PDB file of C-alpha atoms in Angstrom:
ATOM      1  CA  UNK A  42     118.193 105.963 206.979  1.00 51.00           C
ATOM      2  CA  UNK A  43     118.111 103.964 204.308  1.00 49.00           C
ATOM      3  CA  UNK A  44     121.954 103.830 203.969  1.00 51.00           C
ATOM      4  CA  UNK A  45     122.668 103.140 207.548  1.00 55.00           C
ATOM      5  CA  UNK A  46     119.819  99.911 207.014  1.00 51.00           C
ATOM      6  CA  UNK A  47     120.909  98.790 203.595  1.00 52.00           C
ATOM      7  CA  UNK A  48     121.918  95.642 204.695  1.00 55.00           C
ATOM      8  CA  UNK A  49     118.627  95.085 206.453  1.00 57.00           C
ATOM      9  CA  UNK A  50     116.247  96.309 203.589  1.00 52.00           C
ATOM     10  CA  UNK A  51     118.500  93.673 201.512  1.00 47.00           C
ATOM     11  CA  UNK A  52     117.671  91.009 203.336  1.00 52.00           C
ATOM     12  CA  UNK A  53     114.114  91.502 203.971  1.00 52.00           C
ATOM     13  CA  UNK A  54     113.869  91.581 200.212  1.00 53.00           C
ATOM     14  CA  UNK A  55     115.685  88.628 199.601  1.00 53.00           C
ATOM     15  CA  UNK A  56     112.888  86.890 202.584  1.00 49.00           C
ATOM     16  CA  UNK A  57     110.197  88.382 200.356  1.00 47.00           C
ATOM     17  CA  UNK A  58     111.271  87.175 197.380  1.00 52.00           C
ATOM     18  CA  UNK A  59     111.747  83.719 198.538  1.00 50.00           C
ATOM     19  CA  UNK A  60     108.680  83.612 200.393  1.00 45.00           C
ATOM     20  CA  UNK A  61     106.631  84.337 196.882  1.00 45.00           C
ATOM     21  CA  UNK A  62     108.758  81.484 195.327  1.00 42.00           C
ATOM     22  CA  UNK A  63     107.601  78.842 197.973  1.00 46.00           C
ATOM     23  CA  UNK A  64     103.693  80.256 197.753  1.00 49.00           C
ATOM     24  CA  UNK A  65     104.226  79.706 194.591  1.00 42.00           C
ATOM     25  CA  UNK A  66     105.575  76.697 194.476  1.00 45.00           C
ATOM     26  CA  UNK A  67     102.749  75.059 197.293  1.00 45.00           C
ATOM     27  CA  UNK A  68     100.088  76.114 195.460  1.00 47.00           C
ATOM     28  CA  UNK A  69     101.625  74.955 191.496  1.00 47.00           C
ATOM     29  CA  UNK A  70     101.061  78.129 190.471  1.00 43.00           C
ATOM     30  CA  UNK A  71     102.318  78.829 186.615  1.00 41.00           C
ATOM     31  CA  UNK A  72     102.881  74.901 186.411  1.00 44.00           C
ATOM     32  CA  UNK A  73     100.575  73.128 183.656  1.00 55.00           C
ATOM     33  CA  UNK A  74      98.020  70.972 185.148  1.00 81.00           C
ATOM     34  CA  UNK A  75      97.559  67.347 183.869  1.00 88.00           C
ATOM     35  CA  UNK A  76      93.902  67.151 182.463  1.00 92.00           C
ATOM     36  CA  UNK A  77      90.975  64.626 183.885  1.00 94.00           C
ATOM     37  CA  UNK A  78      90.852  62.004 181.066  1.00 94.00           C
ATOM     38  CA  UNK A  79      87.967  59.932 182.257  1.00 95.00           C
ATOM     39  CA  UNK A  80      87.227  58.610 185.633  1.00 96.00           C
ATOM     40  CA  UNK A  81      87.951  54.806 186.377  1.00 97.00           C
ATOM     41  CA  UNK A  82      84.922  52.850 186.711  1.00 95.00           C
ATOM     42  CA  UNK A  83      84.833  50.513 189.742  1.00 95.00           C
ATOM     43  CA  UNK A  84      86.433  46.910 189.163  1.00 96.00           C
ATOM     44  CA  UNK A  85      86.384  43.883 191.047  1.00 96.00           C
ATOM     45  CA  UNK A  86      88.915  41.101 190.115  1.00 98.00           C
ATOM     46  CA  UNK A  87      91.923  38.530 191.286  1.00 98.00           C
ATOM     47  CA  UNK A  88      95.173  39.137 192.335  1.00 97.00           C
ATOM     48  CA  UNK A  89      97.291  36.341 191.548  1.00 95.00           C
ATOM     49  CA  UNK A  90      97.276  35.640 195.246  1.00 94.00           C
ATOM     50  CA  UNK A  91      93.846  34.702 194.673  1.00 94.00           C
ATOM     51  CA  UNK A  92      91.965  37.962 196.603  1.00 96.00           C
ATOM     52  CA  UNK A  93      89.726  40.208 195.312  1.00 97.00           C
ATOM     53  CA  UNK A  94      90.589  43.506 194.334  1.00 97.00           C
ATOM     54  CA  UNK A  95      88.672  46.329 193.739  1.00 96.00           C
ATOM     55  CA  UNK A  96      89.192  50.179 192.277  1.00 95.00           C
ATOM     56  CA  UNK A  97      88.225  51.154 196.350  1.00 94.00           C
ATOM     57  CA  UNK A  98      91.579  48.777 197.206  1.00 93.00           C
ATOM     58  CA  UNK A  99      93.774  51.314 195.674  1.00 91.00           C
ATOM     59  CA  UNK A 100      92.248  54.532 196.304  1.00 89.00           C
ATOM     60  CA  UNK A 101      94.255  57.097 197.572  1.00 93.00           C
ATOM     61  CA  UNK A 102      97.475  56.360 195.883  1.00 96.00           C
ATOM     62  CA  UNK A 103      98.800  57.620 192.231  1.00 97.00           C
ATOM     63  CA  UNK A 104      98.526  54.115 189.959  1.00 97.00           C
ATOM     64  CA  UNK A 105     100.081  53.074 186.971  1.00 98.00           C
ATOM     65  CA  UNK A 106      97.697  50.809 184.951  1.00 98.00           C
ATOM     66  CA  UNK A 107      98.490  48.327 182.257  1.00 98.00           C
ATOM     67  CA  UNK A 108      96.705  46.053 180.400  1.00 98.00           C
ATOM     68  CA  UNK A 109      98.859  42.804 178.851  1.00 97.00           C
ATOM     69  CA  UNK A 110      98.602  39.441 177.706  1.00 97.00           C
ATOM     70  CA  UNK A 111     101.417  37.165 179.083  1.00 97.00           C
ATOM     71  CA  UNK A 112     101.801  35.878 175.764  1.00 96.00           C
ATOM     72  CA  UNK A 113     102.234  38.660 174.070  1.00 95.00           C
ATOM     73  CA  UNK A 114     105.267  38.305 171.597  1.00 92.00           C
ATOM     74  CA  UNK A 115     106.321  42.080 171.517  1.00 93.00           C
ATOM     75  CA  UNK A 116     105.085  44.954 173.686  1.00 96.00           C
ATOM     76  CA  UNK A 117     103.994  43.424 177.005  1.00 97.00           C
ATOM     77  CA  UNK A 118     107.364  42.437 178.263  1.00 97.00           C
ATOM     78  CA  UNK A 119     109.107  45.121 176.728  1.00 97.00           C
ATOM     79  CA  UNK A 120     106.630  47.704 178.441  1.00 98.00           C
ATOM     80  CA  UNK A 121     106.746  45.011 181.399  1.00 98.00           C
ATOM     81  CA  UNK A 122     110.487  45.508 181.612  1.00 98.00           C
ATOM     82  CA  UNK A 123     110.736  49.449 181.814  1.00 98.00           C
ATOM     83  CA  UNK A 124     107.704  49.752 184.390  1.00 98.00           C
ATOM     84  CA  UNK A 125     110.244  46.951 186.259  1.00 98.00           C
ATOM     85  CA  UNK A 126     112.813  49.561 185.993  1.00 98.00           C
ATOM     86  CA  UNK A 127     110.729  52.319 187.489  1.00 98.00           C
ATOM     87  CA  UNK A 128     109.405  49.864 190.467  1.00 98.00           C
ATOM     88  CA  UNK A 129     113.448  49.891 191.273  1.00 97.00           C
ATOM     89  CA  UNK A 130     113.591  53.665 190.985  1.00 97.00           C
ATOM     90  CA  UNK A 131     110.617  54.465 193.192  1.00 97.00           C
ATOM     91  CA  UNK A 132     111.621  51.632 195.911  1.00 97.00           C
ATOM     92  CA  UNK A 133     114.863  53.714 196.530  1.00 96.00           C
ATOM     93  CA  UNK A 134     113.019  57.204 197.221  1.00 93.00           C
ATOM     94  CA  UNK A 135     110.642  54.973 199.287  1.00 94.00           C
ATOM     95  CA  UNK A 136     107.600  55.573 197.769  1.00 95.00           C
ATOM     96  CA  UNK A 137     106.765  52.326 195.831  1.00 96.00           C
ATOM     97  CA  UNK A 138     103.577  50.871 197.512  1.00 94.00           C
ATOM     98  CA  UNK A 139     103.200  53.783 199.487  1.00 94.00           C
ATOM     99  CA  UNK A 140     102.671  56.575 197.277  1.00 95.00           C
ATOM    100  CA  UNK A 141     102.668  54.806 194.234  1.00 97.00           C
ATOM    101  CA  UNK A 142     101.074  51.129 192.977  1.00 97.00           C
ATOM    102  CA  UNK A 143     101.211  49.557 189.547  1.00 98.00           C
ATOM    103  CA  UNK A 144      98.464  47.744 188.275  1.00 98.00           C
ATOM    104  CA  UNK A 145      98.903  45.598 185.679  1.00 98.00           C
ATOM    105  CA  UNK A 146      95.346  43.822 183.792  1.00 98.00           C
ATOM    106  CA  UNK A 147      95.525  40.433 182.073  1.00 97.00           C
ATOM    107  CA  UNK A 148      92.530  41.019 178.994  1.00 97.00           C
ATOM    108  CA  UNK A 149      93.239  37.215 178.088  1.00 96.00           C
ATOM    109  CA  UNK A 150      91.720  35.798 181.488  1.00 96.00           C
ATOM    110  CA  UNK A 151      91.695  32.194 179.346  1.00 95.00           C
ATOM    111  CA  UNK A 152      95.239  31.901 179.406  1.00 96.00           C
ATOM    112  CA  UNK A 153      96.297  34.019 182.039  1.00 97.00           C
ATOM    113  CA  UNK A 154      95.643  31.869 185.053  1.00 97.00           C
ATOM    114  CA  UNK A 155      96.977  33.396 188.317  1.00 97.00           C
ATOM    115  CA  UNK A 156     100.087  30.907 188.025  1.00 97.00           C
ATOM    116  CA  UNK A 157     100.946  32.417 184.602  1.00 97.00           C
ATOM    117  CA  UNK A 158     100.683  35.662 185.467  1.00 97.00           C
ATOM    118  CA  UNK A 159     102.975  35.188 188.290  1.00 97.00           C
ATOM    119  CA  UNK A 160     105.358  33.558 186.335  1.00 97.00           C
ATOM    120  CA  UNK A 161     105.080  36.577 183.941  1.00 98.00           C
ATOM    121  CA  UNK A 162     105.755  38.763 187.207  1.00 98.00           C
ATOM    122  CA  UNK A 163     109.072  36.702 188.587  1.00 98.00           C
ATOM    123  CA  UNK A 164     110.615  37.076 185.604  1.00 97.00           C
ATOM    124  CA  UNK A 165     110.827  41.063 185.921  1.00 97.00           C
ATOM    125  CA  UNK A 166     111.766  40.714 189.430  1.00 97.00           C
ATOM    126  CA  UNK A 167     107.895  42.528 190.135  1.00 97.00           C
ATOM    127  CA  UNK A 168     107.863  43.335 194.264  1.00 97.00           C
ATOM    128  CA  UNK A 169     103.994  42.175 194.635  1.00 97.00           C
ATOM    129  CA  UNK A 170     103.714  44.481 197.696  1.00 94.00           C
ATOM    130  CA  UNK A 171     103.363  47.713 195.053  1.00 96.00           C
ATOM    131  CA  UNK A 172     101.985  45.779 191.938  1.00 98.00           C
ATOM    132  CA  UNK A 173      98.740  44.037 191.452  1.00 98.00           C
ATOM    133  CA  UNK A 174      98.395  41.361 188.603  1.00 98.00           C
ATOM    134  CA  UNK A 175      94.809  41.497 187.911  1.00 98.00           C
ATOM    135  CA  UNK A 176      92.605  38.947 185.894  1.00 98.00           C
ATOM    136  CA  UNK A 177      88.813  38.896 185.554  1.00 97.00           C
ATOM    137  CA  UNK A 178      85.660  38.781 183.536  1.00 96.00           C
ATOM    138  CA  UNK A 179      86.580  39.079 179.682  1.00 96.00           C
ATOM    139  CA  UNK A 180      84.153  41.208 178.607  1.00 95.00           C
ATOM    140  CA  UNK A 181      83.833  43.602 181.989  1.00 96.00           C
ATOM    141  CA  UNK A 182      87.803  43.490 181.179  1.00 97.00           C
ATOM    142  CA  UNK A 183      87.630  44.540 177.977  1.00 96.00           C
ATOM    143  CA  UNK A 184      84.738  47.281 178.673  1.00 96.00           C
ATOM    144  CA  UNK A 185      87.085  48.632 181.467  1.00 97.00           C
ATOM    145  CA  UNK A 186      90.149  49.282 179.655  1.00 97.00           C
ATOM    146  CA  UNK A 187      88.254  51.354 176.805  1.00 95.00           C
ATOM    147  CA  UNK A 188      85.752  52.850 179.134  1.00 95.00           C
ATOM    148  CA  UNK A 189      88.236  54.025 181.201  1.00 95.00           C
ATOM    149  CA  UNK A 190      91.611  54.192 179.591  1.00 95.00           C
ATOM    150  CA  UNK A 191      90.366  54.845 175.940  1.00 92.00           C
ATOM    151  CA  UNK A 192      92.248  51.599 175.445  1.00 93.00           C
ATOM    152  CA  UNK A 193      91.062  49.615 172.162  1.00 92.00           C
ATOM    153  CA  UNK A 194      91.758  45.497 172.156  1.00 94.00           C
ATOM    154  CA  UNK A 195      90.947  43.856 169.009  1.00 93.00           C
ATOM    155  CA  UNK A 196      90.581  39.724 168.141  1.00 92.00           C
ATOM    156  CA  UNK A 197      89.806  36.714 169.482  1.00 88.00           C
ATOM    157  CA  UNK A 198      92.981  34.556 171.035  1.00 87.00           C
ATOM    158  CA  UNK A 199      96.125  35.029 171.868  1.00 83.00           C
ATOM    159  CA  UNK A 200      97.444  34.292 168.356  1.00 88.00           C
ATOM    160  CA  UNK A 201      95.693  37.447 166.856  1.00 88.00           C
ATOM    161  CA  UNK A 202      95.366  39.919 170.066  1.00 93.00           C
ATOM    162  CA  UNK A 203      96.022  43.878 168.564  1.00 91.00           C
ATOM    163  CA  UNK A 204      95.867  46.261 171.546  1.00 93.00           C
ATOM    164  CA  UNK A 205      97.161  49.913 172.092  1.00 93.00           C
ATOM    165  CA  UNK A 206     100.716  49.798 174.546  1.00 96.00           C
ATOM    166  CA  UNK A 207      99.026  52.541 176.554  1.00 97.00           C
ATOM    167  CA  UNK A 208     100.135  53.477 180.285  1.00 98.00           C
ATOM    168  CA  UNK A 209      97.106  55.325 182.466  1.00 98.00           C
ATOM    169  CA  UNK A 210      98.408  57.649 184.860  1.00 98.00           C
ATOM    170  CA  UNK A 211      95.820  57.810 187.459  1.00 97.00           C
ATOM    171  CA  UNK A 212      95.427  60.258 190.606  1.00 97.00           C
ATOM    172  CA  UNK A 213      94.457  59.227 194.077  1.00 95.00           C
ATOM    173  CA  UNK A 214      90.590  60.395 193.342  1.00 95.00           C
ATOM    174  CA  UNK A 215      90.449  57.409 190.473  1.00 96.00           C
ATOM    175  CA  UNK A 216      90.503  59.992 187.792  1.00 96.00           C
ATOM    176  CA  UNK A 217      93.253  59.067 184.483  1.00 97.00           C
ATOM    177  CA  UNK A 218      95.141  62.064 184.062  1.00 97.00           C
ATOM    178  CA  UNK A 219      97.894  60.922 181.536  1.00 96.00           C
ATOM    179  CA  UNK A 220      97.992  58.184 179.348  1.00 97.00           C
ATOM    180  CA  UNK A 221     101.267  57.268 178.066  1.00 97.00           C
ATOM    181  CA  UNK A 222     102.149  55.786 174.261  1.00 97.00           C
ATOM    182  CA  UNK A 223     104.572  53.097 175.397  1.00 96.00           C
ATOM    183  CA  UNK A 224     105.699  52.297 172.005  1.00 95.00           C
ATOM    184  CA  UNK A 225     107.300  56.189 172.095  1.00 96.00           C
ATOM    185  CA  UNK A 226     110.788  54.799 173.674  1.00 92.00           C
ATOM    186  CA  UNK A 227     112.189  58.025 173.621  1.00 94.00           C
ATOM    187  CA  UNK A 228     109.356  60.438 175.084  1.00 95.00           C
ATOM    188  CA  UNK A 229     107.847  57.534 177.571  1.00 96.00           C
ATOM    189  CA  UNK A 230     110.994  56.723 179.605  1.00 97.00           C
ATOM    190  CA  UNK A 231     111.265  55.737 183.218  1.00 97.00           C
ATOM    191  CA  UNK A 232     112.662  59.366 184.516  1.00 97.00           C
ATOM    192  CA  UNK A 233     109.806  60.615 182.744  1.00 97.00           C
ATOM    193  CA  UNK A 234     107.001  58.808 184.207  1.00 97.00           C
ATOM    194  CA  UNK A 235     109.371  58.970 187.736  1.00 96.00           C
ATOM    195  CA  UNK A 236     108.680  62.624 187.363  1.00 96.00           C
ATOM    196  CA  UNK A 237     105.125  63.114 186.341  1.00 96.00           C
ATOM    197  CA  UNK A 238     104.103  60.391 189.089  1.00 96.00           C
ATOM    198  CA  UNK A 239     106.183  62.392 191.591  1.00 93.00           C
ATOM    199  CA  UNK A 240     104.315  65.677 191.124  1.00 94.00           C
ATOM    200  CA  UNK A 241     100.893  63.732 191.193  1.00 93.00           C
ATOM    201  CA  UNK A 242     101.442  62.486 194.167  1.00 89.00           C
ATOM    202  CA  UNK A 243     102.445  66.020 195.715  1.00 83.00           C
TER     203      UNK A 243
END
């Protein structure tokens, strides 16, 4: 019997086999899972179109979230310039304001009037419709991004501002799961953060 069915015992084996790999697969089973950082405390600031946003605006979608000065003479544009890249990337699978928003935080609210951040934005060819450019109270500002993104900003003015290049990787439940060292060119690059934000949002 088992001759005259090889064929068919083959090929039910080959269904089993692939039918573990996909329950597998759904459920992420043997696959690392990213770690809950910190949750994000609720926010309330101003888009550079002059509304309100809040941490409830952009629930249910995986976030990038930066914080910059737009006259920062190093990082912020560099950093600025790759998450650019990324907003390209994600607009060709479709899921750049869909799946995925970028949220980018001004912690110099004294300089960085909504017409200089937007400035800041057109030059990196930034598609508003997936990325917020936020500005608000200094200090709640200042409170959020260590609070919440164990992100440490030290001075006074824009001549002297020290801050960590940190990207937050944050889930659609508000929770940071990943915060990336932006300085680390060759670990942080935009396939990399394509990828982890990918199997977030799944």
């Amino acid at each position: 019997m088992i001759k005259r069915y090889k064929w068919t015992w083959v090929l039910l084996s080959i269904l089993v086999i692939m039918a573990g790999y996909l329950l597998v697969q759904s459920l992420d089973l043997g696959k690392e899972k990213l770690p809950i950082i910190a949750e994000v405390q609720d926010f309330s600031l101003e888009n550079i179109d002059g509304s309100t946003v809040t941490l409830d605006d952009t629930k249910g979608k995986v976030r990038l979230v930066y914080f910059f000065f737009t006259s920062c003479p190093d990082v912020c544009p560099v950093t600025t310039f790759m998450l650019s890249q990324l907003q390209d990337k994600l607009i060709e699978d479709g899921s750049f304001g869909k799946e995925v928003e970028f949220v980018s935080i001004s912690f110099d609210p004294e300089v960085d009037t909504v017409e200089e951040m937007k400035k800041f934005g057109d030059k990196f060819n930034v598609d508003y419709n997936g990325w917020y450019f936020l500005r608000g109270d200094k200090q709640q500002t200042w409170d959020l991004a260590e609070k919440s993104f164990k992100i440490a900003i030290f001075g006074n003015n824009k001549d002297n501002y020290s801050h960590a290049n940190l990207i937050a990787l944050v889930d659609r439940d508000n929770q940071v799961r990943k915060l990336y060292n932006a300085n680390d060119t060759e670990n942080v690059t935009v396939d990399v953060l394509a990828k982890d934000i990918k199997d977030l949002a799944k």
